[in-house]
Amino acid sequence: MHNSGASVKQIRSAIETAFGPHYATQTPTPLP
């Protein structure tokens, strides 16, 4: 796993799908 950037992008994409794009850009307190 050399590409940590790709992993971050995948995680962020999953966050956008689950919580919405606002959550990915602002990232407030993590939801339980």
mmCIF file of N, CA and C in Angstrom:
data_model
loop_
_atom_site.group_PDB
_atom_site.id
_atom_site.type_symbol
_atom_site.label_atom_id
_atom_site.label_comp_id
_atom_site.label_asym_id
_atom_site.label_seq_id
_atom_site.Cartn_x
_atom_site.Cartn_y
_atom_site.Cartn_z
ATOM 1 N N MET A 1 0.841 -1.204 0.000
ATOM 2 C CA MET A 1 0.000 0.000 0.000
ATOM 3 C C MET A 1 0.876 1.254 0.000
ATOM 4 N N HIS A 2 1.387 1.619 -1.130
ATOM 5 C CA HIS A 2 2.225 2.809 -1.219
ATOM 6 C C HIS A 2 1.352 4.055 -1.391
ATOM 7 N N ASN A 3 0.261 3.889 -2.124
ATOM 8 C CA ASN A 3 -0.592 5.039 -2.443
ATOM 9 C C ASN A 3 -1.548 5.356 -1.294
ATOM 10 N N SER A 4 -1.059 6.094 -0.324
ATOM 11 C CA SER A 4 -1.933 6.503 0.777
ATOM 12 C C SER A 4 -2.907 7.570 0.293
ATOM 13 N N GLY A 5 -2.493 8.343 -0.707
ATOM 14 C CA GLY A 5 -3.350 9.384 -1.270
ATOM 15 C C GLY A 5 -4.593 8.786 -1.900
ATOM 16 N N ALA A 6 -4.433 7.644 -2.579
ATOM 17 C CA ALA A 6 -5.568 6.980 -3.209
ATOM 18 C C ALA A 6 -6.526 6.472 -2.133
ATOM 19 N N SER A 7 -5.962 5.972 -1.042
ATOM 20 C CA SER A 7 -6.784 5.468 0.055
ATOM 21 C C SER A 7 -7.602 6.596 0.672
ATOM 22 N N VAL A 8 -6.951 7.725 0.869
ATOM 23 C CA VAL A 8 -7.638 8.885 1.441
ATOM 24 C C VAL A 8 -8.766 9.324 0.518
ATOM 25 N N LYS A 9 -8.504 9.272 -0.784
ATOM 26 C CA LYS A 9 -9.515 9.693 -1.750
ATOM 27 C C LYS A 9 -10.705 8.736 -1.720
ATOM 28 N N GLN A 10 -10.426 7.446 -1.558
ATOM 29 C CA GLN A 10 -11.503 6.455 -1.487
ATOM 30 C C GLN A 10 -12.320 6.642 -0.216
ATOM 31 N N ILE A 11 -11.618 6.882 0.881
ATOM 32 C CA ILE A 11 -12.303 7.095 2.161
ATOM 33 C C ILE A 11 -13.167 8.345 2.097
ATOM 34 N N ARG A 12 -12.603 9.404 1.523
ATOM 35 C CA ARG A 12 -13.339 10.665 1.428
ATOM 36 C C ARG A 12 -14.554 10.503 0.523
ATOM 37 N N SER A 13 -14.384 9.699 -0.535
ATOM 38 C CA SER A 13 -15.496 9.456 -1.452
ATOM 39 C C SER A 13 -16.603 8.682 -0.739
ATOM 40 N N ALA A 14 -16.205 7.727 0.100
ATOM 41 C CA ALA A 14 -17.179 6.953 0.864
ATOM 42 C C ALA A 14 -17.897 7.843 1.875
ATOM 43 N N ILE A 15 -17.158 8.766 2.478
ATOM 44 C CA ILE A 15 -17.752 9.707 3.435
ATOM 45 C C ILE A 15 -18.768 10.598 2.733
ATOM 46 N N GLU A 16 -18.423 11.049 1.531
ATOM 47 C CA GLU A 16 -19.343 11.899 0.768
ATOM 48 C C GLU A 16 -20.625 11.149 0.448
ATOM 49 N N THR A 17 -20.485 9.852 0.158
ATOM 50 C CA THR A 17 -21.655 9.041 -0.169
ATOM 51 C C THR A 17 -22.503 8.780 1.076
ATOM 52 N N ALA A 18 -21.841 8.579 2.205
ATOM 53 C CA ALA A 18 -22.552 8.228 3.429
ATOM 54 C C ALA A 18 -23.130 9.454 4.133
ATOM 55 N N PHE A 19 -22.312 10.495 4.300
ATOM 56 C CA PHE A 19 -22.729 11.652 5.089
ATOM 57 C C PHE A 19 -23.074 12.863 4.239
ATOM 58 N N GLY A 20 -22.460 12.953 3.064
ATOM 59 C CA GLY A 20 -22.697 14.108 2.203
ATOM 60 C C GLY A 20 -21.412 14.883 1.969
ATOM 61 N N PRO A 21 -21.341 15.656 0.891
ATOM 62 C CA PRO A 21 -20.133 16.407 0.531
ATOM 63 C C PRO A 21 -19.755 17.462 1.569
ATOM 64 N N HIS A 22 -20.736 17.988 2.281
ATOM 65 C CA HIS A 22 -20.458 19.004 3.297
ATOM 66 C C HIS A 22 -19.632 18.411 4.438
ATOM 67 N N TYR A 23 -19.920 17.158 4.756
ATOM 68 C CA TYR A 23 -19.193 16.502 5.842
ATOM 69 C C TYR A 23 -17.729 16.288 5.462
ATOM 70 N N ALA A 24 -17.499 15.984 4.194
ATOM 71 C CA ALA A 24 -16.137 15.711 3.733
ATOM 72 C C ALA A 24 -15.308 16.990 3.669
ATOM 73 N N THR A 25 -15.948 18.102 3.316
ATOM 74 C CA THR A 25 -15.210 19.361 3.168
ATOM 75 C C THR A 25 -14.962 20.018 4.523
ATOM 76 N N GLN A 26 -15.966 20.010 5.399
ATOM 77 C CA GLN A 26 -15.833 20.683 6.685
ATOM 78 C C GLN A 26 -15.254 19.752 7.752
ATOM 79 N N THR A 27 -15.704 18.493 7.742
ATOM 80 C CA THR A 27 -15.319 17.507 8.749
ATOM 81 C C THR A 27 -15.452 18.041 10.172
ATOM 82 N N PRO A 28 -16.693 18.159 10.665
ATOM 83 C CA PRO A 28 -16.926 18.574 12.048
ATOM 84 C C PRO A 28 -16.623 17.413 12.998
ATOM 85 N N THR A 29 -17.347 17.307 14.088
ATOM 86 C CA THR A 29 -17.126 16.203 15.011
ATOM 87 C C THR A 29 -17.609 14.902 14.388
ATOM 88 N N PRO A 30 -16.806 13.846 14.476
ATOM 89 C CA PRO A 30 -17.173 12.549 13.896
ATOM 90 C C PRO A 30 -18.427 11.968 14.546
ATOM 91 N N LEU A 31 -19.331 11.494 13.730
ATOM 92 C CA LEU A 31 -20.573 10.922 14.247
ATOM 93 C C LEU A 31 -20.335 9.516 14.771
ATOM 94 N N PRO A 32 -21.078 9.111 15.790
ATOM 95 C CA PRO A 32 -20.936 7.776 16.380
ATOM 96 C C PRO A 32 -21.430 6.683 15.447
#
